[in-house]
Coordinates of C-alpha atoms (C1' of nucleotides) in Angstrom, one line a residue:
Chain A
X1 CA -0.2 0.3 -0.3
X2 CA 2.2 2.9 1.6
X3 CA 5.0 5.0 -0.1
X4 CA 7.1 7.6 1.9
X5 CA 4.1 10.1 2.1
X6 CA 1.8 7.4 2.8
X7 CA 4.1 6.6 5.4
X8 CA 4.8 10.0 6.7
X9 CA 1.5 11.2 6.6
X10 CA 0.5 7.6 9.2
X11 CA 3.7 8.5 11.3
X12 CA 2.4 13.2 11.7
X13 CA -1.3 12.0 12.6
X14 CA 0.6 9.0 15.5
X15 CA 3.1 11.1 16.3
X16 CA 0.0 13.2 16.9
X17 CA -2.0 10.6 18.8
X18 CA -0.2 8.3 20.9
X19 CA 3.2 11.3 22.1
X20 CA 2.8 10.7 26.5
X21 CA 0.4 7.8 25.8
X22 CA 1.4 4.4 27.6
X23 CA 0.1 0.9 26.3
X24 CA -1.9 -1.0 28.3
X25 CA -2.1 -4.0 26.7
X26 CA -0.8 -5.7 23.2
X27 CA -2.5 -8.8 21.7
X28 CA -1.0 -10.8 19.1
X29 CA -3.8 -12.9 16.5
X30 CA -0.7 -14.9 15.2
X31 CA 2.3 -15.5 15.0
X32 CA 4.4 -13.9 12.5
X33 CA 2.9 -11.8 9.4
X34 CA 6.3 -11.1 6.8
X35 CA 7.9 -12.5 9.9
X36 CA 7.8 -13.1 13.0
X37 CA 6.5 -10.7 15.6
X38 CA 9.6 -10.1 17.6
X39 CA 9.7 -12.8 21.3
X40 CA 8.0 -11.4 24.0
X41 CA 6.6 -8.2 22.4
X42 CA 3.9 -8.2 25.0
X43 CA 5.3 -8.1 27.7
X44 CA 7.9 -6.2 26.7
X45 CA 5.9 -3.1 26.2
X46 CA 3.2 -3.8 28.1
X47 CA 3.9 -0.8 30.4
X48 CA 6.4 1.7 28.6
X49 CA 6.4 5.1 27.5
X50 CA 5.8 6.3 24.0
X51 CA 8.1 9.6 23.1
X52 CA 7.5 10.1 19.9
X53 CA 6.9 8.6 16.9
X54 CA 9.6 9.6 13.6
X55 CA 9.9 7.7 9.6
X56 CA 12.9 6.6 8.0
X57 CA 11.6 5.3 4.3
X58 CA 9.4 3.1 5.0
X59 CA 9.3 2.2 8.4
X60 CA 7.3 4.0 10.8
X61 CA 9.2 4.4 13.9
X62 CA 7.8 4.5 17.6
X63 CA 10.5 5.3 20.3
X64 CA 9.7 4.2 23.6
X65 CA 10.9 5.0 27.4
X66 CA 14.0 2.8 28.4
X67 CA 15.4 3.5 24.6
X68 CA 14.1 0.8 23.0
X69 CA 12.2 1.3 19.0
X70 CA 9.1 -0.8 17.6
X71 CA 9.7 -0.7 14.0
X72 CA 7.0 -1.5 11.4
X73 CA 6.6 -1.7 8.2
X74 CA 3.0 -1.4 6.5
X75 CA 4.2 -4.1 2.9
X76 CA 1.6 -3.6 0.4
X77 CA -1.7 -3.6 2.6
X78 CA -1.0 -2.9 5.7
X79 CA -3.4 -0.4 7.4
X80 CA -2.7 0.9 10.8
X81 CA -6.2 2.9 13.2
X82 CA -6.3 4.5 16.0
X83 CA -9.8 4.7 18.2
X84 CA -10.2 6.9 20.8
X85 CA -11.7 5.0 23.7
X86 CA -15.4 7.1 22.4
X87 CA -15.6 5.2 19.3
X88 CA -15.0 1.5 19.9
X89 CA -13.7 -0.2 16.5
X90 CA -15.0 -4.3 16.4
X91 CA -11.6 -6.7 15.5
X92 CA -11.6 -6.5 12.0
X93 CA -10.2 -9.7 9.4
X94 CA -6.8 -9.1 9.7
X95 CA -6.1 -7.1 12.3
X96 CA -2.4 -9.0 13.2
X97 CA -1.9 -7.5 16.7
X98 CA -3.4 -4.9 19.1
X99 CA -2.5 -2.3 21.2
X100 CA -4.6 -1.2 23.4
X101 CA -3.7 2.6 25.9
X102 CA -3.2 3.3 29.3
X103 CA -6.7 5.7 28.3
X104 CA -8.6 2.5 26.4
X105 CA -7.4 3.8 22.7
X106 CA -6.7 1.3 20.5
X107 CA -4.4 0.6 17.8
X108 CA -4.9 -2.4 16.1
X109 CA -2.3 -2.9 12.0
X110 CA -4.6 -4.5 10.2
X111 CA -2.9 -6.0 6.7
X112 CA -5.0 -8.6 4.7
X113 CA -1.3 -9.7 2.3
X114 CA 0.9 -9.9 5.3
X115 CA 4.0 -8.4 3.2
X116 CA 4.3 -6.1 6.1
X117 CA 6.5 -6.6 9.5
X118 CA 7.4 -5.3 12.9
X119 CA 10.5 -5.7 15.3
X120 CA 11.1 -4.2 18.6
X121 CA 15.2 -3.1 18.5
X122 CA 17.5 -0.9 21.2
X123 CA 17.5 3.0 20.4
X124 CA 21.2 2.1 19.7
X125 CA 20.5 -0.3 17.5
X126 CA 18.8 0.9 15.1
X127 CA 21.4 2.1 12.3
X128 CA 23.0 -1.0 12.3
X129 CA 19.4 -2.9 12.2
X130 CA 19.5 -5.8 9.1
X131 CA 15.9 -3.8 7.6
X132 CA 18.0 0.0 7.6
X133 CA 21.4 -0.7 7.7
X134 CA 21.9 -0.1 3.3
X135 CA 18.9 2.1 2.7
X136 CA 20.0 4.9 0.5
X137 CA 19.4 8.3 0.2
X138 CA 15.7 10.5 2.3
X139 CA 14.5 11.8 -0.3
X140 CA 13.1 14.6 2.0
X141 CA 16.6 15.8 4.0
X142 CA 19.6 18.4 3.6
X143 CA 22.4 15.9 1.5
X144 CA 19.5 14.7 -0.8
X145 CA 19.9 16.3 -4.9
X146 CA 21.0 16.1 -8.2
X147 CA 24.5 15.1 -7.4
X148 CA 23.9 12.5 -4.6
X149 CA 21.6 11.0 -6.9
X150 CA 23.3 10.8 -9.4
X151 CA 26.2 10.2 -7.6
X152 CA 23.7 6.5 -6.4
X153 CA 23.3 6.0 -10.3
X154 CA 26.7 5.9 -11.1
X155 CA 27.0 3.0 -13.4
X156 CA 23.7 1.3 -13.5
X157 CA 23.2 -0.6 -16.4
X158 CA 19.3 -1.2 -15.2
X159 CA 16.7 1.1 -16.0
X160 CA 15.6 4.7 -14.0
X161 CA 12.4 2.8 -12.7
X162 CA 14.3 -0.2 -11.5
X163 CA 16.7 2.2 -9.9
X164 CA 14.3 5.0 -9.0
X165 CA 12.3 1.2 -7.0
X166 CA 15.7 -0.1 -4.8
X167 CA 15.2 1.1 -1.7
X168 CA 19.3 1.3 -1.5
X169 CA 19.7 4.2 -4.0
X170 CA 16.9 6.7 -3.2
X171 CA 14.7 5.4 -0.1
X172 CA 11.1 6.2 0.3
X173 CA 9.6 5.5 -3.7
X174 CA 7.9 2.9 -4.6
X175 CA 5.6 2.1 -8.2
X176 CA 3.1 5.2 -7.8
X177 CA 5.3 8.3 -6.9
X178 CA 8.5 6.1 -8.9
X179 CA 6.0 6.6 -12.0
X180 CA 4.9 10.7 -10.8
X181 CA 8.7 11.8 -10.2
X182 CA 10.2 10.3 -14.2
X183 CA 7.1 12.3 -15.5
X184 CA 7.5 15.9 -14.2
X185 CA 11.3 15.6 -14.6
X186 CA 11.0 14.4 -18.3
X187 CA 12.5 11.5 -18.6
X188 CA 11.8 8.4 -19.6
X189 CA 11.5 5.5 -17.2
X190 CA 13.3 3.0 -20.0
X191 CA 16.7 4.8 -20.2
X192 CA 19.8 3.4 -18.1
X193 CA 19.7 4.6 -14.7
X194 CA 23.7 5.7 -14.9
X195 CA 22.6 8.8 -18.3
X196 CA 20.9 10.3 -15.6
X197 CA 23.5 12.6 -14.7
X198 CA 24.2 16.7 -14.7
X199 CA 20.7 19.2 -15.2
X200 CA 18.5 15.4 -15.5
X201 CA 19.5 13.9 -12.2
X202 CA 19.5 18.4 -10.4
X203 CA 15.7 17.8 -11.9
X204 CA 14.4 14.1 -11.6
X205 CA 15.6 14.7 -7.5
X206 CA 14.1 18.1 -7.2
X207 CA 10.8 16.1 -9.5
X208 CA 11.0 14.2 -6.5
X209 CA 11.6 16.1 -3.7
X210 CA 8.6 18.3 -5.0
X211 CA 6.3 15.4 -6.4
X212 CA 7.0 14.2 -2.9
X213 CA 5.7 17.4 -0.9
X214 CA 2.6 17.8 -2.8
X215 CA 1.6 14.5 -2.0
X216 CA 2.3 13.9 1.8
X217 CA 0.2 18.0 2.3
X218 CA -2.8 16.2 0.5
X219 CA -2.3 14.0 3.2
X220 CA -1.5 10.5 0.4
X221 CA -2.9 8.7 -2.2
X222 CA -5.6 6.3 -1.0
X223 CA -6.5 3.9 -3.5
X224 CA -7.9 0.3 -1.8
X225 CA -6.3 0.2 1.9
X226 CA -4.9 3.6 2.9
X227 CA -6.2 5.5 5.9
X228 CA -4.6 8.0 7.2
X229 CA -4.5 6.7 11.0
X230 CA -7.0 8.7 11.7
X231 CA -9.5 6.5 9.7
X232 CA -9.7 10.1 7.5
X233 CA -8.6 9.2 3.4
X234 CA -5.6 11.0 1.3
X235 CA -6.6 12.1 -1.3
X236 CA -3.5 13.2 -3.6
X237 CA -5.3 10.5 -6.1
X238 CA -7.0 12.8 -8.0
X239 CA -3.4 14.9 -9.0
X240 CA -1.6 11.9 -10.8
X241 CA -0.6 12.4 -13.7
X242 CA 0.3 9.6 -15.1
X243 CA -0.4 6.8 -13.0
X244 CA -3.5 4.7 -13.7
X245 CA -3.6 6.2 -16.8
X246 CA -3.3 4.5 -19.3
X247 CA -4.7 5.7 -22.7
X248 CA -6.1 9.0 -21.3
X249 CA -4.4 12.4 -22.6
X250 CA -1.2 13.3 -20.9
X251 CA -1.8 16.7 -19.2
X252 CA 0.6 18.8 -20.8
X253 CA 0.4 17.9 -25.0
X254 CA -1.8 17.5 -26.9
X255 CA -1.1 14.6 -28.2
X256 CA -3.4 12.4 -29.7
X257 CA -0.5 9.3 -28.0
X258 CA -2.2 9.7 -25.0
X259 CA 0.0 8.1 -21.3
X260 CA 1.5 4.9 -22.8
X261 CA 1.0 1.5 -19.7
X262 CA 4.4 -0.9 -20.0
X263 CA 5.3 -3.6 -17.5
X264 CA 9.1 -3.3 -16.1
X265 CA 10.4 -5.9 -13.1
X266 CA 6.8 -6.5 -12.9
X267 CA 5.2 -3.6 -12.4
X268 CA 3.2 -1.4 -14.6
X269 CA 4.7 1.6 -15.3
X270 CA 3.1 4.6 -16.8
X271 CA 5.0 7.9 -19.1
X272 CA 4.3 10.0 -22.0
X273 CA 5.9 9.3 -24.5
X274 CA 6.4 12.5 -26.3
X275 CA 8.3 14.8 -23.1
X276 CA 9.8 11.5 -21.2
X277 CA 13.5 11.0 -23.8
Chain B
dA1 C1' 28.1 -8.6 -9.4
dC2 C1' 24.7 -7.5 -11.2
dG3 C1' 19.5 -6.8 -12.9
dA4 C1' 15.8 -9.8 -14.0
dG5 C1' 11.9 -12.7 -12.1
dA6 C1' 10.3 -15.8 -8.8
dA7 C1' 7.7 -16.4 -4.3
dC8 C1' 5.8 -14.4 0.0
dC9 C1' -0.2 -13.3 0.2
dT10 C1' -5.2 -12.2 -0.1
dG11 C1' -8.8 -10.4 -1.8
dT12 C1' -10.4 -7.3 -6.0
dT13 C1' -11.4 -6.6 -11.5
dT14 C1' -11.0 -8.3 -15.4
dG15 C1' -12.3 -11.3 -19.6
dC16 C1' -13.5 -15.4 -21.6
Chain C
dT1 C1' -23.7 -15.7 -14.6
dG2 C1' -19.4 -18.1 -12.9
dC3 C1' -14.9 -19.1 -12.5
dA4 C1' -10.5 -18.4 -14.0
dA5 C1' -6.8 -15.1 -15.0
dA6 C1' -4.1 -11.0 -13.7
dC7 C1' -3.5 -7.2 -11.3
dA8 C1' -2.6 -4.4 -5.8
dG9 C1' 0.4 0.8 -2.8
dG10 C1' 7.0 -3.6 -1.2
dT11 C1' 10.7 -6.7 -0.2
dT12 C1' 13.8 -10.6 -0.6
dC13 C1' 15.5 -14.9 -1.9
dT14 C1' 17.2 -17.1 -6.0
dC15 C1' 19.1 -17.9 -10.6
dG16 C1' 21.5 -16.8 -14.8

DNA sequence: ACGAGAACCTGTTTGC
DNA sequence: TGCAAACAGGTTCTCG
């Protein structure tokens, strides 16, 4: 489901609503998601106070008192939904882990496909965590620019689209925003990644940043599964230029060819063949 | 070592 | 209408 803008929106919602609360009860409805749930998670979390919530790439980091971090990834279909004490939520299918807080609020981790994961680690070992260690540039970070992006792309023979999905190059883009960013940068998704440098890399870095920022401002894109932590829908899907728009008119040109759909590395890519080179 | 494809799951949409 | 195939926002493993 979620790419960087959706995760960022969820993180902001969680920060606002969870900071300062204390886990009262943790219910594990199964033993594993994509990976086994951490052993002793229930005992370790109950009674712990949440200090803040942050994000790295598409990972949600819930920082607890005592320098421990609950790390969560939503995979393709994961959702996190909070219900306050006065708005009871019945247990839904695929509610795999349910957290109850000291004030009666409930947070459900729901994930039909179970591509998501949850881990619990000491804060000190976070930088070396297996899942975070190899992540690439944070596209909203200060050090993200065309030159640094080009450095990561140098020598790569795969398509630029495939490279943008490689989290070791840049961390947080997914299938929707990769197509959208390439469109706004006028770069063909089929172009070899290693040939994106100089002004072209500058344009791509700028398009990535702008696309993600606009999407965050809209609360992310709601398709099948995604909702904000509050349960509200995002609305950036109404602003997509190319994603899911095969055959439709490109928003910036009047060519009759329309938006094309191709398959790269088994994922759909959408682009305008006239403007993207 | 790299890139492409399969695999992991369930649910929904599409096409015959 | 019914059933099967295709497809879905991600990541990781295997194979050539």
